[in-house]
Each structure stands twice: as structure tokens, then as C-alpha cells.
PDB file of C-alpha atoms in Angstrom:
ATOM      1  CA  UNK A   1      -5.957  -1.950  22.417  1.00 40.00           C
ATOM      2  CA  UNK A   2      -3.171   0.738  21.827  1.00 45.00           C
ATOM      3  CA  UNK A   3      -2.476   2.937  23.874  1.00 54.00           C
ATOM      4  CA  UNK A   4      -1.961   5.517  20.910  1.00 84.00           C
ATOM      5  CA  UNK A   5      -5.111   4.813  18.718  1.00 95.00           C
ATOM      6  CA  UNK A   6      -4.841   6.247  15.476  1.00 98.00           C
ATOM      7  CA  UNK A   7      -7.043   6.993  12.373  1.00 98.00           C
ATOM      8  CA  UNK A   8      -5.519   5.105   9.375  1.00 98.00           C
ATOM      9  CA  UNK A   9      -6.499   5.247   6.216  1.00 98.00           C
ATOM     10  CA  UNK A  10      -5.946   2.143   3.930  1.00 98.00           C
ATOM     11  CA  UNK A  11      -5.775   1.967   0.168  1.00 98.00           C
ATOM     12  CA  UNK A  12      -6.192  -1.490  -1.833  1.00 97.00           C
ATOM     13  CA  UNK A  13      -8.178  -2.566   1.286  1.00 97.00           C
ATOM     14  CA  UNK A  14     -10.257  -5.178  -0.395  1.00 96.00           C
ATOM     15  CA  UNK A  15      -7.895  -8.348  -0.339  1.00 95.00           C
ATOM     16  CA  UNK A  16      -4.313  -9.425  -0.203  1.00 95.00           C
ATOM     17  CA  UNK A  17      -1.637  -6.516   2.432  1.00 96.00           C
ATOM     18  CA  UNK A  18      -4.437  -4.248   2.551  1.00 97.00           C
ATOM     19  CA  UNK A  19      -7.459  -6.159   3.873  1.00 97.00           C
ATOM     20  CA  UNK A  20      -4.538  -7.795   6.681  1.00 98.00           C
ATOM     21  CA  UNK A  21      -3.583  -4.583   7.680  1.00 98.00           C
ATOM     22  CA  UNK A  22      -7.010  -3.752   8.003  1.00 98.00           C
ATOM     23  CA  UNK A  23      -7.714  -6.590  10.167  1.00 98.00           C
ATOM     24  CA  UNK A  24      -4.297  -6.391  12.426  1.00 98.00           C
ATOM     25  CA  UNK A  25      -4.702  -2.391  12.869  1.00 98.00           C
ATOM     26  CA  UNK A  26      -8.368  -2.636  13.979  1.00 98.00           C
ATOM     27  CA  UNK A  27      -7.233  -5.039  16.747  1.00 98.00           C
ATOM     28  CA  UNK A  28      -4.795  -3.092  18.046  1.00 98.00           C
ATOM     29  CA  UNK A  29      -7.551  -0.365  18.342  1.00 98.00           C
ATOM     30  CA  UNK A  30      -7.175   1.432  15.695  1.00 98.00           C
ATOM     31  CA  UNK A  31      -9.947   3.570  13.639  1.00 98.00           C
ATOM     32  CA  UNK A  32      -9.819   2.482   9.980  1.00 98.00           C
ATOM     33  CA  UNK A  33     -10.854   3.986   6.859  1.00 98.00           C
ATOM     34  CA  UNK A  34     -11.048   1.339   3.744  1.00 98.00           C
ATOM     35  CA  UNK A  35     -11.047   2.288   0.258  1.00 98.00           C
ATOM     36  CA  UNK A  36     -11.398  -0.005  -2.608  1.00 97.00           C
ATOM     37  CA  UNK A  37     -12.616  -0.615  -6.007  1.00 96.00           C
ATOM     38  CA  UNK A  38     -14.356  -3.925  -4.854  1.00 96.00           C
ATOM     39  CA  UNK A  39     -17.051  -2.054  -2.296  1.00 97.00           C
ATOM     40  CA  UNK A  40     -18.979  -5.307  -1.981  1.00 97.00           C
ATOM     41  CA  UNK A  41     -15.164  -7.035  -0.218  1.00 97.00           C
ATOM     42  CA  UNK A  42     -14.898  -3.253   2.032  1.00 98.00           C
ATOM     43  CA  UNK A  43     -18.617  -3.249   2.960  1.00 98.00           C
ATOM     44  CA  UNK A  44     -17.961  -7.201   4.417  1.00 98.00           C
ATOM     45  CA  UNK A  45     -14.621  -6.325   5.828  1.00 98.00           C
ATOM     46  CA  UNK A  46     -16.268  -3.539   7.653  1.00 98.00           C
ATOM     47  CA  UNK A  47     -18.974  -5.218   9.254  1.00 98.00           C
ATOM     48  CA  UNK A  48     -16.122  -8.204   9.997  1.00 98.00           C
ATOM     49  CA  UNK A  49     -14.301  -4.860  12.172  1.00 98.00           C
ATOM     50  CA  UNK A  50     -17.318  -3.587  13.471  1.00 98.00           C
ATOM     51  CA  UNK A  51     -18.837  -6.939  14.707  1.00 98.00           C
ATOM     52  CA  UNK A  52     -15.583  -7.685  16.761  1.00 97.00           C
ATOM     53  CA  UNK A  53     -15.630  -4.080  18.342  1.00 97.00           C
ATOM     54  CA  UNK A  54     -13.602  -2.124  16.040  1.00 98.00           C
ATOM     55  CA  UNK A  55     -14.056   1.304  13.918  1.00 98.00           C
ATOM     56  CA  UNK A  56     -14.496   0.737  10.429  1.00 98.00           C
ATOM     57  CA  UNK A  57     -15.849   2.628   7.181  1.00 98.00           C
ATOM     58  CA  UNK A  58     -14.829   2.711   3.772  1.00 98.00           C
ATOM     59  CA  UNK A  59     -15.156   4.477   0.650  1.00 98.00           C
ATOM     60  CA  UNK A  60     -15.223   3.667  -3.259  1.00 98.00           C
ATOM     61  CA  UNK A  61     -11.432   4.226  -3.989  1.00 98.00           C
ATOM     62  CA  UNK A  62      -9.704   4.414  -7.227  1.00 98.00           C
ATOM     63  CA  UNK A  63      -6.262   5.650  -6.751  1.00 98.00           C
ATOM     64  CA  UNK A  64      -5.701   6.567 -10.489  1.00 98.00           C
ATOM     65  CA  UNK A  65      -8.085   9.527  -9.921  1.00 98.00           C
ATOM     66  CA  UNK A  66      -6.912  12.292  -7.585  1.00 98.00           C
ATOM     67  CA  UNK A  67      -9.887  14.194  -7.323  1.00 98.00           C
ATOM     68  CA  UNK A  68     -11.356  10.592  -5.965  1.00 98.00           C
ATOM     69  CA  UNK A  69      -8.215  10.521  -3.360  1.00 98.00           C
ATOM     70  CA  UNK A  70      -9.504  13.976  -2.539  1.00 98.00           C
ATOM     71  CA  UNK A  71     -12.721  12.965  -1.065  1.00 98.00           C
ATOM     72  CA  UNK A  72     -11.480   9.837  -0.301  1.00 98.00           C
ATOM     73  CA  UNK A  73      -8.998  11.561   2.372  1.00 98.00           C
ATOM     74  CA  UNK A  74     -11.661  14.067   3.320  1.00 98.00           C
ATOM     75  CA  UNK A  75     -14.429  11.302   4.218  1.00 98.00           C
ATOM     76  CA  UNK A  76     -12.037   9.799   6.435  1.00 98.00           C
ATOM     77  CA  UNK A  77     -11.322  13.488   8.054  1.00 98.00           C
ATOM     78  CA  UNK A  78     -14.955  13.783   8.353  1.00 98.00           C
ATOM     79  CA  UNK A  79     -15.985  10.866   9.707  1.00 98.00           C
ATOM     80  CA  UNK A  80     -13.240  11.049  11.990  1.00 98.00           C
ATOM     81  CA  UNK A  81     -11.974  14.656  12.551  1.00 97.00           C
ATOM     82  CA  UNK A  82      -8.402  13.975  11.493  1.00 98.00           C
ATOM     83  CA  UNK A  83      -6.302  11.473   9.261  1.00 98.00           C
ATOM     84  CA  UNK A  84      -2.754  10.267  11.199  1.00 98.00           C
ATOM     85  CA  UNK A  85      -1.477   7.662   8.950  1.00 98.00           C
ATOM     86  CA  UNK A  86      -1.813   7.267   5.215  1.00 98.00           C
ATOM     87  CA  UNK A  87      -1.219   3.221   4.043  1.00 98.00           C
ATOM     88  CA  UNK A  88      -0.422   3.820   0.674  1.00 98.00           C
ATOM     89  CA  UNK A  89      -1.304   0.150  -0.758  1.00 98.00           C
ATOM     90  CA  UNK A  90      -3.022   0.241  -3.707  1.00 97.00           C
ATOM     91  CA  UNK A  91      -0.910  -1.694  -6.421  1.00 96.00           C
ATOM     92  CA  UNK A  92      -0.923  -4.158  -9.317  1.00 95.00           C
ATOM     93  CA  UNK A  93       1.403  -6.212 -11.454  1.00 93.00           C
ATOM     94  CA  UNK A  94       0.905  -7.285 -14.681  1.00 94.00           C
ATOM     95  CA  UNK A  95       4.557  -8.138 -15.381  1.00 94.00           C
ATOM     96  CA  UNK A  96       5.455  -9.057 -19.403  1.00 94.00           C
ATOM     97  CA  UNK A  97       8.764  -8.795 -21.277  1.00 93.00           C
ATOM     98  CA  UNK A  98       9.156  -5.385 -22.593  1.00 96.00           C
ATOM     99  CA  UNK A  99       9.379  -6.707 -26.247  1.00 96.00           C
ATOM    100  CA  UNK A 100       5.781  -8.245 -25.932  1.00 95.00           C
ATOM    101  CA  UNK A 101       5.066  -4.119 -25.716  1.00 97.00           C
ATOM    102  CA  UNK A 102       2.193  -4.160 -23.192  1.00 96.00           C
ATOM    103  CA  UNK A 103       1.965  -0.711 -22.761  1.00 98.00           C
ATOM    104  CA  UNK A 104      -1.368  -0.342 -21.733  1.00 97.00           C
ATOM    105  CA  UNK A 105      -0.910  -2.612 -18.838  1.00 97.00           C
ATOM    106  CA  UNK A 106       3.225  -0.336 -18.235  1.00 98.00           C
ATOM    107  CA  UNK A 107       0.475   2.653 -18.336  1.00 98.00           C
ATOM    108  CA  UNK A 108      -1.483   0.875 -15.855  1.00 97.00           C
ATOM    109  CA  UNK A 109       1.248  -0.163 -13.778  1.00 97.00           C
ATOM    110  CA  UNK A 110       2.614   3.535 -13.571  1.00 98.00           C
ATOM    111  CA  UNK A 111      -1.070   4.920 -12.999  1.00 98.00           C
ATOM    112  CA  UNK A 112      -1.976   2.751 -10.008  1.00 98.00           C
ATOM    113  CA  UNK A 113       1.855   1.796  -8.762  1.00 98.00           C
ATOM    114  CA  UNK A 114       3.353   5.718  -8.825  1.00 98.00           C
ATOM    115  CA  UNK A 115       0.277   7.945  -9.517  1.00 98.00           C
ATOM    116  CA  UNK A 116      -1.534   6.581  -6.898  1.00 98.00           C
ATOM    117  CA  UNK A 117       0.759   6.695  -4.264  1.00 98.00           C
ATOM    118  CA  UNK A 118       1.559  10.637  -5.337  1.00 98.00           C
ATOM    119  CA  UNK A 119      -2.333  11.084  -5.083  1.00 98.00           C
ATOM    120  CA  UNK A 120      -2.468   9.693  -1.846  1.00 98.00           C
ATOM    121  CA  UNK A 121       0.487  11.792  -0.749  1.00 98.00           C
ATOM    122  CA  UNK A 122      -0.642  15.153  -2.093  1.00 98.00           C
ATOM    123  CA  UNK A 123      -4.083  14.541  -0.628  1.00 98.00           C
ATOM    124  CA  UNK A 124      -3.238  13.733   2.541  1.00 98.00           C
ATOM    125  CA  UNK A 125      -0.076  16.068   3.268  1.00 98.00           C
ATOM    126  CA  UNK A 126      -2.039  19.436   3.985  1.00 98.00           C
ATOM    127  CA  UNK A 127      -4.199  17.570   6.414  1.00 97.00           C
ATOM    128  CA  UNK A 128      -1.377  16.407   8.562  1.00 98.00           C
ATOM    129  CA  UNK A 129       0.511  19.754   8.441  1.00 97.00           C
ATOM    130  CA  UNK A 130      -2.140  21.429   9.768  1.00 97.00           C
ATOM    131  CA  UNK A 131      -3.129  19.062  12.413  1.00 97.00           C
ATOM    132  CA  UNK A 132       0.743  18.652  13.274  1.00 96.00           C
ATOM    133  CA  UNK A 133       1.689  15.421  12.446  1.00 97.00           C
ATOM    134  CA  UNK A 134       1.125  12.502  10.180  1.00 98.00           C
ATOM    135  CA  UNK A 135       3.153   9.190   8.753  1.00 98.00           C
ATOM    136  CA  UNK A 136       2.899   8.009   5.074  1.00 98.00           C
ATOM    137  CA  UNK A 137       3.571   4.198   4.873  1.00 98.00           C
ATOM    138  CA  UNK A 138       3.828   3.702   1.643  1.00 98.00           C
ATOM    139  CA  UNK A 139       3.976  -0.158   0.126  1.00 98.00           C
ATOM    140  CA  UNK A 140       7.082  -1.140  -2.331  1.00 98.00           C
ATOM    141  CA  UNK A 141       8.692  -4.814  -2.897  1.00 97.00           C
ATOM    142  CA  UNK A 142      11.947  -6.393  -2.965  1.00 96.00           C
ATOM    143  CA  UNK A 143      10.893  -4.940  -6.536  1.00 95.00           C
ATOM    144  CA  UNK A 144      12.627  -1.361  -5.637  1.00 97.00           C
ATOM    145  CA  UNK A 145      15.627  -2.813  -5.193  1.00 97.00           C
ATOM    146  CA  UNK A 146      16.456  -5.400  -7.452  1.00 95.00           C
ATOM    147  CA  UNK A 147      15.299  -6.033 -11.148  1.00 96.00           C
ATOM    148  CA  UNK A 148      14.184  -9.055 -13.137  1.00 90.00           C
ATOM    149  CA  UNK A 149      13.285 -10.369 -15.823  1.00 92.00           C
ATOM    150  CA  UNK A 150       9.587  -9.852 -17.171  1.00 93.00           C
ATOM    151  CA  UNK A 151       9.775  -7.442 -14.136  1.00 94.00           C
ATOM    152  CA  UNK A 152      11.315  -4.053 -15.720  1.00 97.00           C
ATOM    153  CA  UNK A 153       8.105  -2.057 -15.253  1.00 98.00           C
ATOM    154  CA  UNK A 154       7.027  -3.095 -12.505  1.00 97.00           C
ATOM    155  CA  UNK A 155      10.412  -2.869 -10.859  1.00 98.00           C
ATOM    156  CA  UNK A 156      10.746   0.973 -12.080  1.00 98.00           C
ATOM    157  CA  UNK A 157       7.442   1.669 -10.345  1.00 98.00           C
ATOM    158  CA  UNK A 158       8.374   0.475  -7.200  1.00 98.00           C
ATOM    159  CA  UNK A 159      11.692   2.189  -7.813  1.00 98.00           C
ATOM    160  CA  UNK A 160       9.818   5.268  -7.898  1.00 98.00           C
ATOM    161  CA  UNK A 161       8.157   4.458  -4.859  1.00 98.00           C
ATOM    162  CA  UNK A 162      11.346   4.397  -3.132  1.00 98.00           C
ATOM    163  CA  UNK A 163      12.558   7.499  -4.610  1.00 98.00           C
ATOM    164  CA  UNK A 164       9.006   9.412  -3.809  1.00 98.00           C
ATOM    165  CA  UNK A 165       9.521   8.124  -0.167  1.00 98.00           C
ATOM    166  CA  UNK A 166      12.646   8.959   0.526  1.00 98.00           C
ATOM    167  CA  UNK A 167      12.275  12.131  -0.829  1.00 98.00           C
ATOM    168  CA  UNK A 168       9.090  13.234   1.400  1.00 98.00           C
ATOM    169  CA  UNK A 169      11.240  11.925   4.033  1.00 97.00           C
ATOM    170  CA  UNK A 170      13.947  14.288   3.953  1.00 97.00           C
ATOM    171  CA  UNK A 171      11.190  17.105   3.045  1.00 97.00           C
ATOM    172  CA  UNK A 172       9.533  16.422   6.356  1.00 94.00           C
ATOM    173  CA  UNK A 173      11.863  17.832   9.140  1.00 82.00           C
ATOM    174  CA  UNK A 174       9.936  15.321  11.605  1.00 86.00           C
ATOM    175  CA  UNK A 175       6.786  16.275  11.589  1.00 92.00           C
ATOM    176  CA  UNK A 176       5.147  13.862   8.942  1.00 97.00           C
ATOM    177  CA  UNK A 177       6.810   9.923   9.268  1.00 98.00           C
ATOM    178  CA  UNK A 178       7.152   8.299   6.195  1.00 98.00           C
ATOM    179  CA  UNK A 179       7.855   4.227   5.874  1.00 98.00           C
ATOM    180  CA  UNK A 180       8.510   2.344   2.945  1.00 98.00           C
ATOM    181  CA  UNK A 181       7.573  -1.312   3.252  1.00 98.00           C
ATOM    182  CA  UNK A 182       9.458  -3.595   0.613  1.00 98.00           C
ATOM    183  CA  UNK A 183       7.826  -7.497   0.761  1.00 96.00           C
ATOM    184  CA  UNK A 184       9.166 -10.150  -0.744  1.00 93.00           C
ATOM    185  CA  UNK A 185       6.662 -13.169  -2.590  1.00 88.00           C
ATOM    186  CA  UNK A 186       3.236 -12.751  -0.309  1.00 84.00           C
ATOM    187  CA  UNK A 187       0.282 -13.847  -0.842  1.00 76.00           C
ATOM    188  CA  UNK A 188      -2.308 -12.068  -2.994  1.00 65.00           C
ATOM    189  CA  UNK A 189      -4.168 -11.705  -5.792  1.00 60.00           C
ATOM    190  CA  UNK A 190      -1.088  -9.505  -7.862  1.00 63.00           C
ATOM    191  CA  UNK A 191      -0.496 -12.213 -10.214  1.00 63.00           C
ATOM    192  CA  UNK A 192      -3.523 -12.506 -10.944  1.00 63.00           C
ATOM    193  CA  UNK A 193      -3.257  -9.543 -13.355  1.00 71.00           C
ATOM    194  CA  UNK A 194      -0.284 -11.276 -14.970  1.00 72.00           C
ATOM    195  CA  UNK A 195      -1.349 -11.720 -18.728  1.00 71.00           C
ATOM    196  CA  UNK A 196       1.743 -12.749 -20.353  1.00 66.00           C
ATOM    197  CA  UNK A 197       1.774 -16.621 -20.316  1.00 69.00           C
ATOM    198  CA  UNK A 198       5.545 -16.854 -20.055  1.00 65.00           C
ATOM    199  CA  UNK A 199       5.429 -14.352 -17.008  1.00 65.00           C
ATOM    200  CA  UNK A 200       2.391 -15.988 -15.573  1.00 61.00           C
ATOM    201  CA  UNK A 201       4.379 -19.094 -15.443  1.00 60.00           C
ATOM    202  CA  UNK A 202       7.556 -17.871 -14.250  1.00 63.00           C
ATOM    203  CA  UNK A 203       5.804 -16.427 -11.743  1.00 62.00           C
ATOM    204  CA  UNK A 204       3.993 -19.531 -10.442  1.00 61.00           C
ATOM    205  CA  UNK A 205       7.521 -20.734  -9.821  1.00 60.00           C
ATOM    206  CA  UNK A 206       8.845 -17.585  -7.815  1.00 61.00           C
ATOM    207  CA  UNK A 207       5.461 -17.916  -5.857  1.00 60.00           C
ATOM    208  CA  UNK A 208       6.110 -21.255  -4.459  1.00 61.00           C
ATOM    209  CA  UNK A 209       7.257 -20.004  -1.009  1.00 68.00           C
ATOM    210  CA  UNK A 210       5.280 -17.324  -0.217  1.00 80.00           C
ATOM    211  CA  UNK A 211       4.500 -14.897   3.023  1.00 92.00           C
ATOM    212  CA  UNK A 212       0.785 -14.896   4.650  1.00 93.00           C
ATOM    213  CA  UNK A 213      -0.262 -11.077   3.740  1.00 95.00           C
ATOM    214  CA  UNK A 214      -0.495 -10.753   7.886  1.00 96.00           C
ATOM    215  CA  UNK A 215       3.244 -10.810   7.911  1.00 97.00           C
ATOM    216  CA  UNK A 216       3.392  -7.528   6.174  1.00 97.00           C
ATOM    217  CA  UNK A 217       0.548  -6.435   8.253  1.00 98.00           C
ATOM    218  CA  UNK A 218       2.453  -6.842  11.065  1.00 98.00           C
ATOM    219  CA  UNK A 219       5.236  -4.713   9.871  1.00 98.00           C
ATOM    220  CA  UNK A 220       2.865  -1.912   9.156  1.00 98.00           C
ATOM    221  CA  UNK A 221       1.944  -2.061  12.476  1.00 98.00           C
ATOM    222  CA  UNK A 222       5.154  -2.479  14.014  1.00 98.00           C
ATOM    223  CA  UNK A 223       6.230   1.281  12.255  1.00 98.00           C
ATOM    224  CA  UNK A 224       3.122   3.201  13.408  1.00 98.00           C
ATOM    225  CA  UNK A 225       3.192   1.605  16.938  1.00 97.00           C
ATOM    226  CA  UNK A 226       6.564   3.686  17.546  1.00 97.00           C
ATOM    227  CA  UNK A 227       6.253   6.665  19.331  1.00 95.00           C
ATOM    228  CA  UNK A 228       6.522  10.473  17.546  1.00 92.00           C
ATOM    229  CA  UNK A 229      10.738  10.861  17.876  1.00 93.00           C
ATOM    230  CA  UNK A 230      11.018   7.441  15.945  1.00 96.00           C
ATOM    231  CA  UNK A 231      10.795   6.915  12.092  1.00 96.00           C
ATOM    232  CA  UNK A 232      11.073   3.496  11.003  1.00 98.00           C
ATOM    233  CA  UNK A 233      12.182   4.088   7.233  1.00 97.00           C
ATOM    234  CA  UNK A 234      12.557   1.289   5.328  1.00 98.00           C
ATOM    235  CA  UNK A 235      11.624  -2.125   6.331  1.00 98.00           C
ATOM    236  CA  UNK A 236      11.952  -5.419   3.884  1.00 97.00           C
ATOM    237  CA  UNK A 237      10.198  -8.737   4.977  1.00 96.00           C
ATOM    238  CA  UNK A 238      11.126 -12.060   2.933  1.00 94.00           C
ATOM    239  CA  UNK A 239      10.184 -15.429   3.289  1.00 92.00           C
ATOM    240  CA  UNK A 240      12.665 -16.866   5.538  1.00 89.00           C
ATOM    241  CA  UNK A 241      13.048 -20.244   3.019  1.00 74.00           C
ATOM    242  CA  UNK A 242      13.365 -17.999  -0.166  1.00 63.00           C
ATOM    243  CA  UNK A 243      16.465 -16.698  -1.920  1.00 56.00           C
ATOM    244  CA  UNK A 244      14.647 -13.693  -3.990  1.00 53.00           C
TER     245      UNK A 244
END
């Protein structure tokens, strides 16, 4: 166990970066607060925490809606009397070349991708003013710093990410931490909302050599194990045998 346990609260918790973090922060003694669209994957992660003699709860979460952020942030305040770290995770992919003009799924993209990560900021920031302290890590890709093809959306997004962090960052004057973690190909369900055939099968190619989601776990946990004077602010984790 840590000897600085913290409250975290984890977006995108039911699978893939999220549900690792989850798993690697609750063994290091962590309290963890879950939210989710898939309650039925939180609710079984929980109990998996809990069973092994962790703190666990979770919440419906969709990041899209703010007022649901809202509560989301306050039922982790409530259950646990204050929120210290924000994991801003929530995220999807659906990449497509711009001239097959998905823009539903570039609306979704920006919704869940920039919107929620703003949500999760703008619910969470008054809460760790008051109490003193707090640390955003917020959840890019090698996305927010390079663009492909197929990928222009879904690169701006994470873009943006970068931008909103770095911002907040400078904003802070060292009272709230803020971490932007930038993987390269891991292992989750993201393609899975790929639609475009072409993309779907480019992608299947770039996924060949891919991270275990723990690896990016372990980097969250690295940044929040440091202690209050030092802010780890950017971190990017590749697959050692991959050139992207």
C-alpha cells in the first residue's frame, strides 16, 4: 500500500486504460471511484477491488453530459469526503477519411474526446481548490503529436487535449498537477468503433504490436505516486518493437 493513498476518480473505467488503472491504483492502496457507461463491467470490477481488499464504487458515467460529470464528481466527494486526482480517460475512435464525411461519428469524437475531458475538468477544479490541491491526468496518444491518415479527427481531438492540458497547467501556479499521458498502439476495444472498412483495416495492421493496457496503467501511477513539489507533465509510452 502507498504511503500517500489517494481518492481517484476514473473515467472510461469499464475496459481497455481505464479498467488497468483501476486495477493497478487499487493495489497500491488507493480509493477508486469508476464511472462508465457499461455499469454491468464497473459493478464486476468493483467487487474484483473490493474482494482483494481495496476501495471501490462507481457510478453511471457519460462524459458527453456535464451535468452527469457533476454528480459524477460529487458522488465520489461524498462517498469519500474529497476527490485528489481526476483520470480523465473516457475516449473513442472511430477514425475514417475525411472525404467519406462521417460527421456524426467527428461529432462524436469531439463530444467524448474534448468535451468530456473539459467536463471532467470544470467539475472537478472547484473541488480541489477548495480542498487545496488536486492533479488532472488527462489521457491523449501519440495522436497529439503526430497526424495520419484516416486519423485527422481523431488526431485534432487529442491535439486539443494537449492544448487543454497544458493550458490548466500553466493556470495552476502548483496547486492542482496536471499530466498528459500520450500511448502509443495498446490494447483495447478503440477500434472497435472503427466503421470505415479501409480504416478498420489499416488499423488491424498498425495494431499488430501492441502495449498491454497495464503499461499505461503503470504510468498513471508512476505521475500520482510523486510527491506535491513534482509535476510529471507529459509522459509518452510506445511499444518498444514499433516505429509509430
Amino acid at each position: 500500500m502507498t504511503e500517500a493513498a489517494k481518492v481517484v476518480a476514473v473515467t472510461g473505467a469499464s475496459s481497455g486504460i481505464g479498467e488497468a488503472t483501476a486495477r493497478r491504483l487499487a493495489a497500491d492502496g488507493h480509493s477508486l471511484f469508476l464511472g462508465a457507461r457499461r455499469t454491468d463491467r464497473l459493478d464486476a470490477l468493483t467487487k474484483e477491488i473490493t474482494a482483494a481488499g481495496g476501495s471501490a464504487a462507481f457510478r453511471r458515467l457519460d462524459v458527453t453530459d456535464a451535468t452527469d460529470v457533476r454528480a459524477f464528481v460529487s458522488a465520489t466527494r461524498e462517498r469519500y469526503g474529497r476527490v485528489d486526482v481526476v483520470v480523465n480517460n473516457a475516449g473513442v475512435m472511430p477514425l475514417s477519411p475525411l472525404e467519406a464525411l462521417k460527421t456524426d461519428e467527428w461529432d462524436r469524437m469531439i463530444d467524448v474526446n474534448v468535451r468530456g475531458v473539459l467536463h471532467g475538468i470544470a467539475a472537478a477544479l472547484p473541488t480541489m481548490r477548495a480542498q487545496g490541491g488536486g492533479h488532472f491526468v488527462n489521457i491523449a496518444s501519440v495522436g497529439a503529436y503526430e497526424v495520419s491518415p484516416t486519423a485527422a479527427v481523431y488526431c485534432a481531438t487529442k491535439f486539443a487535449v494537449r492544448a487543454i492540458s497544458e493550458g490548466l497547467r500553466q493556470e495552476s501556479a502548483g496547486d492542482i498537477r496536471v499530466t498528459l499521458i500520450s500511448p502509443g498502439v495498446t490494447e483495447s476495444e478503440l477500434a472497435d468503433t472503427i466503421s470505415d472498412p479501409v480504416a478498420r483495416e489499416t488499423m488491424r495492421t498498425y495494431r499488430a504490436v501492441a502495449l498491454p493496457a497495464s503499461a499505461i496503467a503503470d504510468a498513471i501511477a508512476y505521475a500520482i505516486s510523486q510527491p506535491p513539489q513534482v509535476d510529471v507533465n507529459e509522459v509518452i509510452v510506445r511499444p518498444a518493437a514499433s516505429a509509430q
